[in-house]
Each structure stands twice: as structure tokens, then as C-alpha cells.
Coordinates of C-alpha atoms (C1' of nucleotides) in Angstrom, one line a residue:
Chain A
X1 CA -60.4 49.6 -7.4
X2 CA -63.0 47.4 -8.9
X3 CA -62.5 46.5 -12.5
X4 CA -64.3 43.8 -14.5
X5 CA -63.0 40.8 -12.5
X6 CA -63.8 42.3 -9.2
X7 CA -67.3 43.3 -10.4
X8 CA -67.8 39.9 -11.7
X9 CA -66.8 38.4 -8.4
X10 CA -69.3 40.7 -6.6
X11 CA -72.0 39.7 -9.1
X12 CA -71.5 36.1 -8.3
X13 CA -71.4 36.8 -4.6
X14 CA -74.8 38.4 -4.8
X15 CA -76.3 35.0 -5.8
X16 CA -77.0 34.7 -2.1
X17 CA -79.8 37.3 -2.2
X18 CA -81.1 36.6 -5.7
X19 CA -84.6 35.3 -5.5
X20 CA -85.3 37.2 -2.3
X21 CA -87.7 40.0 -1.9
X22 CA -86.4 43.4 -0.9
X23 CA -88.3 44.4 2.2
X24 CA -86.6 47.6 3.1
X25 CA -84.3 50.1 1.4
X26 CA -82.6 52.7 3.5
X27 CA -81.1 55.8 1.8
X28 CA -78.6 57.0 4.3
X29 CA -77.0 59.4 2.0
X30 CA -78.8 60.3 -1.3
X31 CA -76.2 62.6 -2.8
X32 CA -74.2 60.0 -4.7
X33 CA -72.6 60.9 -8.0
X34 CA -76.0 60.6 -9.5
X35 CA -78.4 61.7 -6.8
X36 CA -80.9 59.2 -5.7
X37 CA -84.6 60.1 -6.2
X38 CA -86.6 60.7 -3.1
X39 CA -89.0 57.8 -4.0
X40 CA -86.1 55.5 -4.6
X41 CA -87.1 53.1 -1.7
X42 CA -90.7 53.1 -2.7
X43 CA -89.9 52.1 -6.3
X44 CA -88.0 48.9 -5.2
X45 CA -89.4 47.8 -1.8
X46 CA -91.7 44.8 -2.1
X47 CA -90.1 43.6 -5.3
X48 CA -88.1 40.4 -5.8
X49 CA -84.4 40.6 -6.9
X50 CA -84.7 38.4 -10.1
X51 CA -81.1 38.5 -11.1
X52 CA -77.8 40.4 -11.3
X53 CA -76.1 40.9 -14.7
X54 CA -72.9 42.7 -15.5
X55 CA -71.9 45.0 -18.4
X56 CA -68.3 46.1 -18.2
X57 CA -67.8 47.5 -14.7
X58 CA -71.6 48.0 -14.2
X59 CA -74.0 45.7 -12.5
X60 CA -77.6 45.5 -13.4
X61 CA -79.9 44.4 -10.6
X62 CA -83.1 43.2 -12.1
X63 CA -86.2 43.5 -9.9
X64 CA -89.6 41.9 -10.5
X65 CA -92.0 44.1 -12.4
X66 CA -89.4 45.8 -14.5
X67 CA -87.1 48.1 -12.5
X68 CA -83.4 47.7 -13.0
X69 CA -80.9 49.2 -10.6
X70 CA -77.6 50.1 -12.3
X71 CA -74.7 49.9 -9.9
X72 CA -71.1 51.1 -10.4
X73 CA -68.6 50.7 -7.6
X74 CA -66.4 53.5 -8.8
X75 CA -63.0 53.6 -7.0
X76 CA -63.8 52.7 -3.5
X77 CA -67.2 51.1 -3.6
X78 CA -67.9 47.8 -1.8
X79 CA -71.0 45.8 -1.0
X80 CA -71.2 44.2 2.5
X81 CA -73.5 41.3 3.2
X82 CA -74.6 40.6 6.7
X83 CA -76.8 37.9 8.2
X84 CA -79.0 40.3 10.0
X85 CA -79.4 43.9 11.0
X86 CA -76.3 45.7 12.4
X87 CA -75.3 49.2 13.1
X88 CA -74.2 50.7 9.8
X89 CA -70.6 51.7 9.5
X90 CA -69.2 54.9 8.1
X91 CA -69.9 55.6 4.4
X92 CA -72.7 53.1 4.0
X93 CA -74.9 55.2 1.8
X94 CA -77.6 52.6 1.0
X95 CA -78.7 49.6 3.0
X96 CA -80.9 46.9 1.5
X97 CA -82.8 44.4 3.7
X98 CA -84.1 41.2 2.2
X99 CA -87.0 38.9 3.2
X100 CA -84.7 36.5 5.1
X101 CA -83.2 39.3 7.1
X102 CA -80.0 39.5 5.2
X103 CA -78.7 43.1 4.7
X104 CA -76.6 44.3 1.9
X105 CA -74.9 47.6 2.4
X106 CA -73.4 49.8 -0.3
X107 CA -70.3 51.5 1.1
X108 CA -68.3 54.0 -0.8
X109 CA -66.1 56.5 0.9
X110 CA -65.1 58.5 -2.1
X111 CA -68.5 58.4 -3.7
X112 CA -67.2 57.9 -7.3
X113 CA -69.6 55.1 -7.6
X114 CA -73.3 55.4 -8.5
X115 CA -76.7 53.8 -8.4
X116 CA -79.4 54.8 -10.7
X117 CA -82.8 53.3 -11.7
X118 CA -83.9 52.3 -15.2
X119 CA -86.3 49.7 -16.5
X120 CA -85.7 46.3 -18.2
X121 CA -87.0 47.7 -21.5
X122 CA -84.6 50.6 -21.5
X123 CA -81.5 49.2 -19.7
X124 CA -79.4 48.4 -22.7
X125 CA -80.1 51.8 -24.2
X126 CA -79.3 53.7 -21.0
X127 CA -76.8 56.5 -21.6
X128 CA -74.3 54.9 -19.2
X129 CA -74.3 51.6 -21.2
X130 CA -75.3 52.5 -24.8
X131 CA -71.8 53.4 -26.1
X132 CA -69.9 50.7 -24.3
X133 CA -67.7 48.4 -26.3
X134 CA -67.8 44.6 -26.5
X135 CA -67.5 42.4 -23.5
X136 CA -63.8 41.2 -23.6
X137 CA -64.7 37.7 -22.5
X138 CA -67.4 37.2 -25.0
X139 CA -67.1 35.7 -28.5
X140 CA -67.8 39.2 -29.9
X141 CA -64.4 40.3 -28.8
X142 CA -61.4 39.0 -30.7
X143 CA -58.3 40.1 -32.6
X144 CA -60.1 41.4 -35.7
X145 CA -62.6 43.3 -33.6
X146 CA -59.8 44.9 -31.6
X147 CA -57.9 45.7 -34.7
X148 CA -60.8 47.5 -36.2
X149 CA -61.3 49.5 -32.9
X150 CA -57.7 50.5 -32.8
X151 CA -57.4 51.4 -36.4
X152 CA -56.7 55.1 -36.9
X153 CA -56.3 55.8 -33.2
X154 CA -53.4 58.2 -32.5
X155 CA -53.5 57.8 -28.7
X156 CA -51.1 55.5 -26.8
X157 CA -52.3 51.9 -26.4
X158 CA -52.7 52.5 -22.6
X159 CA -55.2 55.3 -23.1
X160 CA -57.0 53.5 -25.9
X161 CA -57.6 50.4 -23.8
X162 CA -59.0 52.5 -20.9
X163 CA -61.7 53.8 -23.2
X164 CA -64.8 51.9 -22.4
X165 CA -66.2 52.4 -25.9
X166 CA -63.4 50.4 -27.3
X167 CA -63.6 47.4 -25.0
X168 CA -65.7 47.2 -21.8
X169 CA -64.4 46.7 -18.3
X170 CA -60.7 47.4 -18.3
X171 CA -59.2 49.8 -15.8
X172 CA -55.7 50.9 -14.9
X173 CA -54.6 47.7 -13.4
X174 CA -55.7 45.2 -16.0
X175 CA -54.7 47.4 -18.9
X176 CA -51.1 47.3 -17.4
X177 CA -51.3 43.6 -16.9
X178 CA -52.7 42.8 -20.3
X179 CA -50.0 44.9 -22.1
X180 CA -47.4 43.2 -20.0
X181 CA -48.7 39.8 -21.0
X182 CA -48.9 40.7 -24.6
X183 CA -45.4 42.1 -24.6
X184 CA -46.5 45.5 -25.9
X185 CA -45.3 48.9 -24.7
X186 CA -48.1 51.1 -23.3
X187 CA -46.6 54.0 -25.2
X188 CA -47.0 52.5 -28.6
X189 CA -49.6 54.3 -30.7
X190 CA -52.7 52.3 -30.9
X191 CA -53.2 52.7 -34.6
X192 CA -49.8 51.3 -35.5
X193 CA -50.4 47.8 -34.2
X194 CA -50.4 45.1 -36.8
X195 CA -52.2 41.8 -37.1
X196 CA -50.2 39.4 -34.9
X197 CA -49.7 41.9 -32.2
X198 CA -53.4 42.8 -32.0
X199 CA -54.2 39.1 -31.8
X200 CA -51.7 38.7 -29.0
X201 CA -53.3 41.7 -27.2
X202 CA -56.8 40.4 -27.5
X203 CA -55.8 37.0 -26.2
X204 CA -53.8 38.7 -23.3
X205 CA -56.8 40.7 -22.3
X206 CA -59.0 37.6 -22.1
X207 CA -56.3 35.7 -20.3
X208 CA -55.6 38.3 -17.7
X209 CA -59.3 38.8 -16.9
X210 CA -60.0 35.1 -16.8
X211 CA -57.1 34.5 -14.5
X212 CA -58.2 37.3 -12.2
X213 CA -61.8 36.0 -12.0
X214 CA -60.5 32.5 -11.3
X215 CA -58.3 33.9 -8.5
X216 CA -61.5 35.5 -7.0
X217 CA -63.3 32.2 -7.5
X218 CA -60.6 30.0 -6.1
X219 CA -60.6 31.9 -2.9
X220 CA -64.3 31.4 -2.6
X221 CA -64.5 32.6 0.9
X222 CA -63.5 36.0 -0.4
X223 CA -66.8 36.2 -2.2
X224 CA -68.0 37.1 1.2
X225 CA -65.1 37.9 3.4
X226 CA -65.1 37.5 7.2
X227 CA -65.9 41.2 7.3
X228 CA -68.9 40.6 5.0
X229 CA -67.3 42.6 2.2
X230 CA -67.8 41.4 -1.3
X231 CA -65.5 41.7 -4.2
X232 CA -62.0 42.4 -3.1
X233 CA -59.5 39.6 -3.4
X234 CA -55.7 39.6 -3.3
X235 CA -54.2 39.1 -6.7
X236 CA -50.6 38.9 -7.6
X237 CA -49.9 41.4 -10.4
X238 CA -46.9 41.1 -12.6
X239 CA -46.2 44.8 -13.0
X240 CA -48.9 46.9 -11.5
X241 CA -47.6 48.7 -8.4
X242 CA -44.2 47.0 -8.9
X243 CA -42.1 49.9 -9.7
X244 CA -38.4 49.1 -9.2
X245 CA -39.0 45.4 -9.0
X246 CA -38.0 42.7 -11.5
X247 CA -40.8 41.5 -13.7
X248 CA -41.6 37.8 -13.6
X249 CA -40.3 37.4 -17.2
X250 CA -36.8 38.8 -16.7
X251 CA -34.0 36.6 -15.5
X252 CA -32.6 37.1 -12.0
X253 CA -29.5 38.6 -13.5
X254 CA -31.3 41.1 -15.7
X255 CA -30.7 44.7 -14.7
X256 CA -34.0 46.1 -15.9
X257 CA -36.7 46.9 -13.4
X258 CA -40.4 47.7 -13.8
X259 CA -40.9 51.3 -14.6
X260 CA -43.7 53.7 -13.7
X261 CA -44.6 56.4 -16.2
X262 CA -47.5 58.8 -16.1
X263 CA -49.9 58.7 -19.0
X264 CA -53.2 60.7 -19.1
X265 CA -52.5 61.6 -15.5
X266 CA -52.6 57.9 -14.5
X267 CA -49.7 55.6 -13.4
X268 CA -48.6 53.0 -16.0
X269 CA -46.3 50.2 -14.9
X270 CA -44.4 48.2 -17.5
X271 CA -41.2 46.3 -18.2
X272 CA -39.2 48.2 -20.8
X273 CA -37.2 45.0 -21.8
X274 CA -40.1 42.6 -22.5
X275 CA -42.7 45.2 -23.7
X276 CA -41.8 46.8 -27.0
Chain B
dC1 C1' -64.2 63.4 -34.9
dT2 C1' -60.3 62.5 -31.6
dT3 C1' -57.6 63.3 -27.7
dT4 C1' -56.4 65.5 -23.4
dC5 C1' -57.4 67.5 -19.1
dG6 C1' -59.9 69.1 -15.0
dT7 C1' -63.1 67.6 -11.7
dC8 C1' -65.4 65.1 -8.2
dC9 C1' -64.2 62.6 -3.2
dT10 C1' -61.8 61.0 1.1
dG11 C1' -58.3 57.9 3.2
dA12 C1' -53.6 56.8 3.3
dC13 C1' -49.2 58.3 3.2
dT14 C1' -45.1 61.6 3.2
dG15 C1' -42.3 65.1 4.9
dC16 C1' -41.3 69.0 7.7
Chain C
dT1 C1' -47.0 64.5 17.6
dG2 C1' -49.4 67.3 14.3
dC3 C1' -50.5 69.2 10.3
dA4 C1' -50.3 70.5 5.5
dG5 C1' -49.6 68.7 1.1
dT6 C1' -49.8 64.9 -2.3
dC7 C1' -51.5 60.9 -4.4
dA8 C1' -54.8 57.4 -6.0
dG9 C1' -58.3 56.7 -9.8
dG10 C1' -63.5 55.9 -13.2
dA11 C1' -65.8 58.5 -16.1
dC12 C1' -68.0 62.6 -17.5
dG13 C1' -67.8 67.0 -19.8
dA14 C1' -65.3 70.8 -21.5
dA15 C1' -61.6 72.3 -24.1
dA16 C1' -58.1 71.9 -27.6

DNA sequence: CTTTCGTCCTGACTGC
DNA sequence: TGCAGTCAGGACGAAA
């Protein structure tokens, strides 16, 4: 499930087609979460892909002349780069062909992802992006900023960090991992955190995301896997999905095990001994 | 205003 | 083996 590190990895992988002209856009299934307009292809064909930016879990594909394609991979979205034309596979909803013959397919079985068009002038004010919180890896995100965002919040820390208005780009996995690294219980009420703990949490968020991006970058072949898929790399998580296992920070003799609890109808994994 | 919950979707998995 | 049921989750919008 693509969160900020995976989306960043995809963004970097798309460098291969940046600078190329989009020669053909095939809408194979227009009923995405936000339906694609019927003239979608016409609006983009013939334009050069000038660059790909990222905001939280969104990508912004900037085309020459002003159009910006906002792309979100949702739960199950992937992008597949191929050297040339090939028979599309199941759930490839949109296929882009570039001037050198490279094709880029957007595949999304569950269709929680979306693509929608805006313009360079309006992109930052687009309703999908306007209320988004700070980029966690930027200088604009730090302990005091996080403290201000958490102040007065009565929801559990887990739920607060999933709110994209508070900080951009975290999902279920990296919230669990960041709370583990900060040694904070996901069930603590967000508004009760004090200075040092907030600082630890802000640093843990940065560290977890930075490490995950580095893991994607270090296995560079995975930017474009043998299958052509972009953006999924294996990552060793400390607690996510590790119910019943010992967390890395507990001694071999410790009896405690990673617990799974359900918060806001989502699984949370944490170590009850090291996260308080 | 804040917080929670239902909804969308399909593949993978579980259990009878 | 087959099939029904359950689960996974990002983000919106409705409800509390």
C-alpha cells in the first residue's frame, strides 16, 4: 500500500520518461474514483512531461503548456514501465505511450486510486491538496510544528497521525513504525504529549521515512522491477504485520510480543513494553 | 469544530 | 475441490 516512501520511489523511477513527449494516452477504463473526462487523452497528447513532483502521497505530473495530472495510487495502484508496446494486463486502466516508444501503464485492481487534471496555476490550491499538512521530510516539519498540530487533539496518536491535514504522507504502516521508533503507545491521546516526546516523534517520523526511501533507493533495480512495476520494494518492518513476534528492541528472553489492536477500524501493531 | 464510522473495490485467504 | 465469508486499507462525506 503506497505511502510517502513508495510514492517517492515511484516518482524517482519516472525520471526515465521525464522530458519525453506523450504521444498516446489510452483510457481503458474511465470510471476511476474520480471519473476521467472524455477528452482526457486530447488534453495531454502531444505535450512533454516536464517533471514529476510529490505532495504527501500524491504525484503531480507537470506537462508542457500547463496541464498537471494529479495521481494517487490508493491501496493497490502501480505503474508499470515497458520498453515498448505490449498487450495490457488486467486492471490496467490508463496506458501512456511516450515518444521513444516507452509505455507506462497505470494498474489498480481495487480502484481506490485516482487521476485528475488540473493546471500548474491551480495545482497547489486543488481541493485534494489544499488542506494537506506539512511535508514530514521538509524543514517546515519539526517538533514544535508537530506539537502545535497535536495540541488539543483528543483522538489517539495513531488516528491523529493518519490525518493528512496534520502531516502529509503517513499511512497505516509508517505510523505504526514511527510510533514504535519513538517509543510511544498508539493509544495515547494526541493532545497529552509533551515537549520531549513530541520531539522524539517528529524525529522518528523523519527517520522512518528516510530509511524506507533509502531502502527503495538502495535496491535500485526495484525502481523498475523485472516485471516493469514501479514502487514496491521489500522493507523490513519492526512491528507492522508482526503480531505475536518479538520486536527488535526486546531481549530474546522477554516474554512480550508485538500486539495487534484495532483503532478506527484499522490494524495497529505495537510493542506494549517499549511503547508507553 | 472534532472525531468516528460507513463506503468504495477486488484479490487473497480462511474455514466449512 | 468449491464456495461463502472475511479482511485489507486511503480518503471522502455523513453522522454524532
